[in-house]
XYZ file of C-alpha atoms in Angstrom:
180
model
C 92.877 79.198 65.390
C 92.900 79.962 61.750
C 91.844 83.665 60.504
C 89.425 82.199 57.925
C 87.513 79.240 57.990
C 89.706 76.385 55.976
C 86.950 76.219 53.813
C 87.010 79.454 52.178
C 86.780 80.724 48.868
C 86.214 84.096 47.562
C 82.526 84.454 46.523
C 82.865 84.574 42.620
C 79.819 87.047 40.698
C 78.685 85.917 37.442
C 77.449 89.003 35.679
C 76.724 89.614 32.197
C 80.434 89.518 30.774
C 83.260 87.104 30.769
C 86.106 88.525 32.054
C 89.596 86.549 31.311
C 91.080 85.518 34.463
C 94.569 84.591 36.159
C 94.836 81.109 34.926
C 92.010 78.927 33.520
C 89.106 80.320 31.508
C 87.129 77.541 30.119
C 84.354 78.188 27.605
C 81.860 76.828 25.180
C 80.799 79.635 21.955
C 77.107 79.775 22.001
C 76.548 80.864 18.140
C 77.530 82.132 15.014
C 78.537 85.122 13.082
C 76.207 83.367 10.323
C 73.568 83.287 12.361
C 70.214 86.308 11.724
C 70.448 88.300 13.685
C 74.258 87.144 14.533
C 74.958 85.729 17.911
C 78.295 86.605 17.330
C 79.949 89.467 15.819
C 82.987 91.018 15.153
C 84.458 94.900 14.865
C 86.468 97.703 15.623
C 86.924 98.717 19.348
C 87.659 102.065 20.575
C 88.469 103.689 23.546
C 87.238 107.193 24.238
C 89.497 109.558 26.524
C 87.317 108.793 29.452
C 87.731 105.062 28.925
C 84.679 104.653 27.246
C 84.740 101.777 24.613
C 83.141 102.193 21.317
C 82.405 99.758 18.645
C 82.412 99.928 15.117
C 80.961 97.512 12.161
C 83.743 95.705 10.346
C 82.995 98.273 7.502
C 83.216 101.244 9.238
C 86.546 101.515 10.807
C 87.478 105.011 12.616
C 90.157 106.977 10.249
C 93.483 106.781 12.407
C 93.964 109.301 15.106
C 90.233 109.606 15.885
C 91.040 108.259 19.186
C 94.165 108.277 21.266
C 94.820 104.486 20.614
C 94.602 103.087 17.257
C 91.160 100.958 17.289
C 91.552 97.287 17.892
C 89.702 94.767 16.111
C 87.236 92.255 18.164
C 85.019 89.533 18.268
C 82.231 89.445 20.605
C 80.207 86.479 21.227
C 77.698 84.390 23.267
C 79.664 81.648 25.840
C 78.861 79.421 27.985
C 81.237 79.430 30.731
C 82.094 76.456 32.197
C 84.361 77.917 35.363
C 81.144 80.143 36.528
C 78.735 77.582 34.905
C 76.970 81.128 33.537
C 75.617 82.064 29.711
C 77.639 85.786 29.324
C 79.523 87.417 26.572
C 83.185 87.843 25.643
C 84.470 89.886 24.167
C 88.169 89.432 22.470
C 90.395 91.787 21.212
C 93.521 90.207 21.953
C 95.391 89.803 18.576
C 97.219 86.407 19.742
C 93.762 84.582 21.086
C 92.072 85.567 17.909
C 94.545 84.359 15.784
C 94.974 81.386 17.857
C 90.971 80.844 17.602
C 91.211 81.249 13.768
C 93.870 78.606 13.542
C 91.676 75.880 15.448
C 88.009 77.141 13.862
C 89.789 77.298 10.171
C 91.098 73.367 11.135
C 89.200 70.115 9.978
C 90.144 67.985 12.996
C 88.576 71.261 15.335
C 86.233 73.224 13.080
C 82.987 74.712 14.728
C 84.049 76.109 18.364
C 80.453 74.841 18.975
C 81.309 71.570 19.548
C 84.314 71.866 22.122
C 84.897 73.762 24.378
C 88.055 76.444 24.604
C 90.795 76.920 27.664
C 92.166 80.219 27.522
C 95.047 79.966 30.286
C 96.223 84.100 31.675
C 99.585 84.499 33.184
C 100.609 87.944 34.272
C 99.860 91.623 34.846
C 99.262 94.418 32.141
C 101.653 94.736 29.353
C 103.371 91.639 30.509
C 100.269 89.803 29.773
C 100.626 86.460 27.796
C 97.436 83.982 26.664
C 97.800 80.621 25.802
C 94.876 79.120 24.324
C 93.573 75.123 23.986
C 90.828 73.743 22.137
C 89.602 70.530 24.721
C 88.493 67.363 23.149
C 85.020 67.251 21.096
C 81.648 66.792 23.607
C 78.344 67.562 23.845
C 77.532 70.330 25.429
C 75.558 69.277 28.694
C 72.186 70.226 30.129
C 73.973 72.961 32.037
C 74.521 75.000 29.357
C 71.746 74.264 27.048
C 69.668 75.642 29.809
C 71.542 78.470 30.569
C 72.099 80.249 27.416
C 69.747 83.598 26.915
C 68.514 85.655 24.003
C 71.404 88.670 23.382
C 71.149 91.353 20.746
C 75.027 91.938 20.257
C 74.080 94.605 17.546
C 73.511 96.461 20.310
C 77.309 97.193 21.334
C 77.378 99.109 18.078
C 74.924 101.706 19.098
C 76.397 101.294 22.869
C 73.291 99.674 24.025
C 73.132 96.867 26.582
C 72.916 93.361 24.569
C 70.921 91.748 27.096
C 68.162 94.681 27.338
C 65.884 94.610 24.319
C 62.558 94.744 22.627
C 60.658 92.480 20.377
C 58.825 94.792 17.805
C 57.651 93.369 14.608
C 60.481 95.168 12.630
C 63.403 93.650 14.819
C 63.878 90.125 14.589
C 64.201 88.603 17.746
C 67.793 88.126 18.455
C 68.855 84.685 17.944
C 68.962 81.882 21.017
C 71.153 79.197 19.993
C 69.004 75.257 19.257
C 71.925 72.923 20.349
């Protein structure tokens, strides 16, 4: 008699944010920094001595030794993902995935992470961390994730507001739901 059942698994939560994994993270981007309001953006991200993160516009990077760490630079971004099947955000500040993601986006034969979706693979523990990251083969998206994806303010990280809590008021655009 086995201690668990042989079938299984270790209930999964979805949540708001995609969290890289050991292994496999498989994702489709769900927007654009071009896009108004963006559905994507990009920054500076700091951490406050009580491990509090704080973002930044591109333009407005901290002056060095305002924070204990020297602020990182990020993207943040709408994504499908495909191992949860759930619409969340990610957020990267990972110097070798973003520079692997601007080497496939900044390529003809890959272009517009749009329309494929992206494997990054996570081996190991803390500073011994390492990221390997593969674009998969052109596809349309499927019905899944069409249906899944949800309206986001990501401006909102830069006033550390909740992207996914908002308000529609005739001065603020509504934020930007992807037509794929």
């Amino acid at each position: 008699m086995a201690f668990l059942p042989d079938d299984y698994e270790l209930p999964t939560t979805t949540g708001n944010y995609m969290k890289l994994q050991p292994g496999s993270n498989r994702f489709r981007v769900m927007g654009s920094f071009s896009d108004d309001p963006p559905s994507a953006i990009m920054g500076w991200l700091a951490w406050t001595s009580e491990r509090q993160p704080v973002r930044f516009r591109m333009a407005d990077k901290p002056a060095k030794g305002s924070f204990d760490e020297e602020p990182k630079h990020f993207w943040a971004m709408g994504v499908y993902n495909v191992n949860l099947e759930a619409f969340q955000i990610l957020e990267l500040a990972q110097k070798s995935i973003l520079d692997e993601l601007t080497k496939m986006i900044n390529d003809k034969d890959w272009g517009d992470p749009n329309k494929y979706d992206v494997e990054i693979f996570r081996i190991g523990e803390g500073k011994e961390t390492k990221y390997s990251v593969n674009p998969k083969p052109h596809c349309e998206l499927s019905a899944e994730a069409k249906a899944a994806v949800r309206p986001i303010n990501l401006n909102a990280f830069f006033d550390s507001e909740d992207p996914f809590e908002f308000e529609l008021t005739a001065e603020a655009p509504a934020p930007v739901q992807p037509d794929f």
